[in-house]
Coordinates of C-alpha atoms in Angstrom, one line a residue:
X1 CA -48.8 49.7 -50.9
X2 CA -46.3 47.5 -52.4
X3 CA -44.1 45.4 -49.3
X4 CA -41.6 42.8 -50.9
X5 CA -39.8 40.2 -48.7
X6 CA -36.1 40.8 -50.0
X7 CA -33.1 38.3 -49.8
X8 CA -29.2 39.3 -50.4
X9 CA -27.3 36.4 -51.7
X10 CA -24.5 35.5 -48.9
X11 CA -20.9 37.4 -48.2
X12 CA -17.7 36.3 -47.7
X13 CA -17.2 37.6 -44.3
X14 CA -18.1 34.3 -41.8
X15 CA -21.5 36.5 -40.4
X16 CA -22.6 37.1 -44.2
X17 CA -22.0 33.7 -45.8
X18 CA -25.3 32.4 -44.8
X19 CA -27.3 35.8 -46.6
X20 CA -29.9 37.7 -45.2
X21 CA -33.2 38.7 -44.9
X22 CA -35.1 42.2 -45.0
X23 CA -39.1 43.6 -45.6
X24 CA -39.4 46.8 -47.8
X25 CA -42.1 49.0 -47.5
X26 CA -42.4 50.8 -51.2
X27 CA -46.0 53.7 -51.4
X28 CA -45.1 55.4 -54.6
X29 CA -48.3 58.3 -54.3
X30 CA -46.2 59.7 -50.2
X31 CA -42.3 58.6 -52.3
X32 CA -42.7 56.3 -48.4
X33 CA -39.4 53.6 -49.1
X34 CA -38.1 51.8 -46.4
X35 CA -36.3 48.5 -45.6
X36 CA -36.9 46.9 -42.5
X37 CA -33.6 44.6 -41.4
X38 CA -34.1 42.0 -38.2
X39 CA -30.1 41.6 -38.1
X40 CA -29.2 44.9 -36.7
X41 CA -26.3 44.2 -33.8
X42 CA -24.1 46.7 -31.8
X43 CA -20.3 44.8 -32.2
X44 CA -19.0 48.0 -30.9
X45 CA -20.0 46.8 -27.1
X46 CA -16.4 46.2 -25.0
X47 CA -18.2 42.6 -23.9
X48 CA -19.0 41.8 -27.1
X49 CA -17.5 38.9 -27.2
X50 CA -18.2 37.6 -23.9
X51 CA -21.8 37.9 -24.5
X52 CA -21.4 36.5 -27.5
X53 CA -19.9 33.6 -26.3
X54 CA -22.7 32.6 -23.5
X55 CA -25.1 33.4 -26.8
X56 CA -26.9 36.3 -25.3
X57 CA -26.2 38.3 -28.3
X58 CA -29.7 41.2 -28.7
X59 CA -30.2 42.0 -31.9
X60 CA -33.2 44.9 -33.6
X61 CA -35.3 46.0 -35.7
X62 CA -33.6 48.6 -37.7
X63 CA -35.5 50.8 -40.3
X64 CA -33.7 52.0 -42.8
X65 CA -33.9 53.8 -46.7
X66 CA -34.7 51.7 -49.8
X67 CA -30.9 53.7 -51.0
X68 CA -29.2 52.7 -48.2
X69 CA -29.6 49.4 -48.0
X70 CA -28.3 48.4 -51.3
X71 CA -25.5 50.9 -51.5
X72 CA -24.5 48.4 -48.8
X73 CA -25.1 45.5 -50.9
X74 CA -23.5 46.9 -53.7
X75 CA -21.6 47.9 -52.2
X76 CA -20.7 44.4 -51.3
X77 CA -21.1 42.6 -54.7
X78 CA -24.7 40.6 -53.6
X79 CA -27.3 40.1 -55.4
X80 CA -31.2 40.7 -53.9
X81 CA -33.9 39.7 -54.7
X82 CA -37.6 40.7 -54.2
X83 CA -40.6 38.6 -54.1
X84 CA -43.9 41.2 -53.7
X85 CA -46.4 39.9 -51.6
X86 CA -49.6 39.4 -51.9
X87 CA -51.7 40.8 -49.7
X88 CA -54.6 43.0 -49.4
X89 CA -55.2 46.7 -48.4
X90 CA -55.9 45.3 -45.0
X91 CA -53.6 42.9 -44.3
X92 CA -50.3 45.5 -46.5
X93 CA -51.3 48.5 -43.1
X94 CA -51.6 45.8 -40.7
X95 CA -47.7 44.5 -41.3
X96 CA -46.9 48.2 -41.7
X97 CA -48.4 49.4 -38.3
X98 CA -46.3 45.7 -36.9
X99 CA -43.0 46.7 -38.3
X100 CA -43.5 50.9 -37.5
X101 CA -43.8 49.6 -34.0
X102 CA -41.2 47.2 -33.4
X103 CA -38.8 49.3 -34.5
X104 CA -40.1 51.6 -31.4
X105 CA -37.1 51.5 -28.1
X106 CA -38.5 49.4 -26.1
X107 CA -39.9 46.7 -29.0
X108 CA -36.5 46.4 -31.0
X109 CA -34.5 44.2 -29.1
X110 CA -34.8 40.5 -29.0
X111 CA -32.7 37.7 -28.3
X112 CA -31.1 36.2 -30.8
X113 CA -30.8 32.3 -31.2
X114 CA -29.0 31.3 -34.5
X115 CA -31.5 28.2 -34.9
X116 CA -34.6 29.1 -33.7
X117 CA -35.0 33.1 -33.4
X118 CA -33.0 34.9 -35.9
X119 CA -33.6 37.9 -38.8
X120 CA -35.0 35.0 -41.2
X121 CA -37.2 34.1 -38.2
X122 CA -38.3 37.3 -37.2
X123 CA -39.1 38.0 -40.5
X124 CA -41.1 34.9 -41.7
X125 CA -43.2 35.0 -38.6
X126 CA -44.8 39.2 -38.5
X127 CA -46.0 38.4 -42.1
X128 CA -47.1 35.1 -41.1
X129 CA -49.0 36.8 -38.1
X130 CA -50.5 39.8 -40.1
X131 CA -52.0 37.6 -43.1
X132 CA -55.8 37.4 -42.6
X133 CA -55.4 33.6 -43.1
X134 CA -52.9 31.3 -41.9
X135 CA -50.4 31.1 -44.6
X136 CA -49.3 27.3 -46.2
X137 CA -46.2 26.5 -47.2
X138 CA -45.2 22.9 -49.5
X139 CA -42.1 20.9 -48.6
X140 CA -39.1 22.7 -49.7
X141 CA -37.4 19.8 -49.5
X142 CA -37.7 18.0 -52.8
X143 CA -35.7 19.8 -55.3
X144 CA -39.2 20.6 -57.7
X145 CA -38.3 24.3 -58.4
X146 CA -36.8 26.0 -61.4
X147 CA -36.8 29.2 -59.4
X148 CA -33.6 29.7 -57.3
X149 CA -33.0 32.9 -54.8
X150 CA -29.5 33.5 -55.4
X151 CA -26.2 31.2 -55.3
X152 CA -27.0 29.1 -52.6
X153 CA -28.9 26.4 -55.4
X154 CA -26.8 24.1 -54.2
X155 CA -27.8 24.4 -50.2
X156 CA -31.3 23.2 -50.8
X157 CA -31.0 19.7 -51.8
X158 CA -33.0 17.0 -50.0
X159 CA -35.1 16.0 -47.3
X160 CA -34.1 14.0 -44.5
X161 CA -31.2 17.2 -43.9
X162 CA -29.5 18.4 -40.0
X163 CA -28.8 22.0 -39.6
X164 CA -25.5 21.1 -39.8
X165 CA -25.9 19.3 -43.5
X166 CA -28.0 23.0 -44.6
X167 CA -24.4 25.1 -42.5
X168 CA -22.5 22.4 -44.6
X169 CA -23.8 23.7 -47.9
X170 CA -22.6 27.2 -47.7
X171 CA -19.7 26.6 -45.7
X172 CA -18.4 24.1 -48.2
X173 CA -19.1 26.2 -51.2
X174 CA -16.9 29.2 -50.1
X175 CA -14.8 26.8 -49.3
X176 CA -14.6 28.1 -45.6
X177 CA -12.7 25.1 -43.8
X178 CA -11.6 26.2 -40.4
X179 CA -15.1 28.2 -39.8
X180 CA -16.4 24.9 -40.1
X181 CA -14.0 22.9 -38.2
X182 CA -15.2 25.3 -35.5
X183 CA -18.3 25.2 -35.7
X184 CA -18.0 21.5 -35.7
X185 CA -16.2 20.9 -33.0
X186 CA -17.8 23.6 -30.7
X187 CA -21.5 22.9 -31.6
X188 CA -23.2 19.6 -29.9
X189 CA -25.0 16.9 -30.7
X190 CA -28.2 19.6 -31.3
X191 CA -27.1 20.4 -34.2
X192 CA -27.5 17.3 -35.9
X193 CA -31.5 17.4 -35.4
X194 CA -33.5 17.6 -38.4
X195 CA -36.2 20.6 -38.5
X196 CA -39.8 20.3 -39.6
X197 CA -40.2 22.1 -43.4
X198 CA -41.3 25.1 -41.7
X199 CA -38.3 25.2 -38.9
X200 CA -36.5 25.0 -42.2
X201 CA -38.1 27.9 -43.6
X202 CA -37.8 29.6 -40.6
X203 CA -33.6 28.7 -40.8
X204 CA -32.4 30.8 -43.9
X205 CA -32.7 33.1 -46.5
X206 CA -32.8 30.5 -49.4
X207 CA -34.7 28.8 -47.4
X208 CA -37.7 31.1 -46.8
X209 CA -37.9 32.7 -50.3
X210 CA -38.4 29.2 -51.9
X211 CA -40.9 28.5 -49.1
X212 CA -42.5 31.7 -49.5
X213 CA -42.5 31.4 -53.0
X214 CA -44.9 29.0 -52.9
X215 CA -46.8 29.7 -49.7
X216 CA -50.6 30.0 -50.0
X217 CA -52.4 32.2 -47.9
X218 CA -56.4 30.4 -48.8
X219 CA -56.6 30.4 -52.2
X220 CA -54.1 32.7 -53.2
X221 CA -50.2 32.8 -54.3
X222 CA -48.3 34.7 -51.8
X223 CA -46.1 36.0 -54.4
X224 CA -47.0 37.8 -56.5
X225 CA -44.4 39.2 -58.4
X226 CA -40.4 38.1 -58.6
X227 CA -37.4 40.9 -59.6
X228 CA -34.3 40.5 -59.4
X229 CA -32.9 44.1 -57.2
X230 CA -29.2 43.7 -57.5
X231 CA -27.3 40.9 -60.2
X232 CA -23.7 39.9 -60.0
X233 CA -21.7 36.8 -61.1
X234 CA -21.3 34.4 -58.4
X235 CA -18.3 34.1 -56.4
X236 CA -16.5 31.4 -54.8
X237 CA -13.3 31.9 -52.7
X238 CA -10.5 30.4 -53.3
X239 CA -9.7 26.5 -51.6
X240 CA -6.5 27.0 -50.0
X241 CA -4.5 23.6 -49.0
X242 CA -3.4 24.6 -45.8
X243 CA -7.0 23.5 -43.8
X244 CA -7.7 21.5 -41.2
X245 CA -7.3 18.3 -42.7
X246 CA -4.1 19.0 -44.1
X247 CA -2.6 20.7 -40.4
X248 CA -3.4 17.9 -38.1
X249 CA -2.1 14.8 -40.3
X250 CA 0.9 16.8 -40.6
X251 CA 0.8 17.0 -37.2
X252 CA 0.2 13.7 -36.9
X253 CA 3.3 12.3 -39.3
X254 CA 5.8 14.9 -37.4
X255 CA 4.6 12.9 -34.2
X256 CA 5.3 10.0 -36.3
X257 CA 8.9 10.9 -37.2
X258 CA 9.5 11.7 -33.8
X259 CA 8.4 8.7 -32.4
X260 CA 11.0 7.0 -34.4
X261 CA 13.3 8.4 -34.1
X262 CA 13.7 9.0 -30.6
X263 CA 17.2 7.0 -29.7
X264 CA 18.2 10.2 -30.5
X265 CA 17.8 12.9 -26.9
X266 CA 17.1 15.8 -28.4
X267 CA 14.8 13.6 -29.8
X268 CA 14.0 12.6 -26.5
X269 CA 13.0 16.1 -25.5
X270 CA 11.3 17.9 -28.8
X271 CA 8.9 15.0 -27.7
X272 CA 8.6 15.6 -24.2
X273 CA 7.7 19.2 -25.7
X274 CA 5.2 17.9 -28.3
X275 CA 3.3 15.7 -26.0
X276 CA 3.2 18.6 -23.1
X277 CA 1.7 21.3 -26.2
X278 CA -0.7 18.6 -27.7
X279 CA -2.6 17.7 -23.9
X280 CA -2.3 21.7 -23.0
X281 CA -3.6 22.4 -26.5
X282 CA -6.7 19.1 -25.8
X283 CA -7.1 20.5 -22.4
X284 CA -7.9 24.0 -23.5
X285 CA -10.7 23.3 -26.1
X286 CA -11.8 21.0 -23.6
X287 CA -12.9 23.7 -21.4
X288 CA -14.0 26.2 -24.0
X289 CA -16.4 23.6 -24.8
X290 CA -17.4 22.7 -21.0
X291 CA -17.8 26.9 -20.6
X292 CA -19.8 26.8 -24.1
X293 CA -22.1 23.9 -23.0
X294 CA -22.9 24.4 -19.1
X295 CA -22.2 28.5 -20.0
X296 CA -24.6 29.8 -22.5
X297 CA -28.1 30.0 -22.1
X298 CA -29.0 27.9 -25.1
X299 CA -28.3 24.0 -26.0
X300 CA -26.4 24.7 -29.3
X301 CA -23.0 23.7 -27.7
X302 CA -24.9 20.9 -25.1
X303 CA -24.4 17.3 -25.7
X304 CA -21.0 17.7 -27.6
X305 CA -19.5 14.3 -27.5
X306 CA -16.7 16.1 -29.0
X307 CA -15.1 16.7 -25.2
X308 CA -14.4 13.1 -25.1
X309 CA -11.2 13.5 -27.2
X310 CA -9.8 17.3 -25.6
X311 CA -11.0 16.2 -22.3
X312 CA -10.8 19.6 -19.7
X313 CA -8.6 17.1 -17.4
X314 CA -6.0 17.4 -20.0
X315 CA -4.6 20.6 -18.9
X316 CA -3.7 19.5 -15.4
X317 CA -2.5 15.8 -16.8
X318 CA -0.1 17.7 -18.4
X319 CA 2.3 19.0 -15.5
X320 CA 2.2 14.8 -14.5
X321 CA 4.0 14.3 -18.2
X322 CA 7.4 14.0 -16.2
X323 CA 6.0 12.6 -12.4
X324 CA 5.3 9.2 -10.9
X325 CA 2.1 9.4 -9.9
X326 CA 1.0 5.6 -10.4
X327 CA -2.6 7.2 -11.9
X328 CA -1.1 9.2 -14.6
X329 CA 0.2 6.1 -16.7
X330 CA -3.8 4.7 -16.3
X331 CA -4.9 8.2 -16.9
X332 CA -3.3 8.0 -20.3
X333 CA -4.1 4.3 -21.3
X334 CA -7.5 5.8 -20.7
X335 CA -7.0 8.5 -22.5
X336 CA -6.5 6.2 -25.4
X337 CA -9.5 3.2 -24.8
X338 CA -11.7 6.5 -25.3
X339 CA -9.7 8.3 -28.4
X340 CA -9.8 4.5 -29.8
X341 CA -13.5 3.9 -29.3
X342 CA -13.8 7.6 -30.9
X343 CA -11.9 6.3 -33.8
X344 CA -14.0 3.1 -34.3
X345 CA -17.5 4.6 -33.4
X346 CA -16.9 7.2 -36.1
X347 CA -19.0 6.2 -39.3
X348 CA -21.9 5.5 -36.9
X349 CA -21.0 8.2 -33.6
X350 CA -24.3 9.5 -31.6
X351 CA -22.7 13.0 -33.2
X352 CA -21.2 13.5 -36.6
X353 CA -18.4 15.4 -35.6
X354 CA -15.8 17.3 -39.1
X355 CA -13.1 14.1 -40.9
X356 CA -10.1 16.9 -39.1
X357 CA -10.7 15.1 -35.8
X358 CA -9.5 11.5 -37.4
X359 CA -6.1 12.5 -37.6
X360 CA -6.5 14.2 -34.0
X361 CA -8.4 10.3 -32.4
X362 CA -5.1 9.2 -34.0
X363 CA -2.1 11.2 -33.3
X364 CA -4.3 11.4 -29.1
X365 CA -4.1 7.3 -29.2
X366 CA -0.6 7.4 -30.5
X367 CA 1.1 9.7 -27.7
X368 CA -1.2 8.7 -25.2
X369 CA 0.0 5.1 -25.6
X370 CA 2.6 6.0 -25.7
X371 CA 3.5 7.8 -22.6
X372 CA 1.3 4.5 -21.1
X373 CA 3.2 2.4 -22.3
X374 CA 6.7 4.3 -21.0
X375 CA 5.3 4.2 -17.5
X376 CA 4.8 0.7 -17.7
X377 CA 8.0 -0.3 -18.6
X378 CA 9.8 1.9 -16.1
X379 CA 7.6 0.3 -13.1
X380 CA 8.7 -3.3 -14.3
X381 CA 12.4 -2.7 -15.0
X382 CA 12.7 -0.7 -11.1
X383 CA 10.6 -4.2 -10.6
X384 CA 13.3 -6.1 -11.6
X385 CA 15.4 -4.0 -10.3

């Protein structure tokens, strides 16, 4: 019997951008050739996306033939590399029985957590728990190995990396600017935690590959042989020009143009509509952040500093933009001050924010202070009159 750890290169879809891990069991005597895959999920459930936003993601261990597994990756032009594990007969039988048992209906489902319990984590743990001696991993962060499993060599680039750094490597390689902005916006400060060596190995497929490649069980190396099962040239998505930074910078320029042409009645009306749409959008984003912070069962969206520029209370304030309520001018003054503090502290912030937030902060400062000034000047004219 031969047992291999399969590492699959990243795909073009968002869910596949970080690659994949599976375990292959092959027995030439019986003709058995099965791939065990912890990355199976059912997106046909009408409540799938509701559960997804709450972090209630049930994944399962599935078993398929090696041929079926490889057909999918060949179709998607994704490379697959195998590490044949140096296990004793007893360890192989124990690992096979553990995998077979975990495919039973009562065992196959598990609660998926993006950072700490995903398909790579499960594959690593079941291998580790069925070896006679504990696996010892070398530090995977220093780039001291010429072995590169897939096209994501740059993903393993040095010590001191946070979870966000690791994710960014893949997103930036594929020019996924909008998904990167969304992840940075919705996932909180916990994404800036720097994982330990073992946490990094358990996190992403390429890290597990590198960790396993240097692992030892007692005096023996864990990997007996490496095989390239599928090899495709690295393909990268073309960088689009319409990035979040471009979009919000253009929005900033537009708001500035509106301001300097505000003597026109039509421009004044346009600014009013712009402010209403801007703060409505920010308020809705803030409500989403609050829901993700409080509603998810995990903590990946908690402690999100972005909520300070996307205040949920904006959704109420927009209906008072044209009102003369005394508190509204102070509301927008406070909003401008908060945004200014975030802008000043951007390089030193408690949480790493996406750079596309910079023009958003300038827009908020610009428009909030203008709304405060309009009401403050109107009050002075009333007093003088």
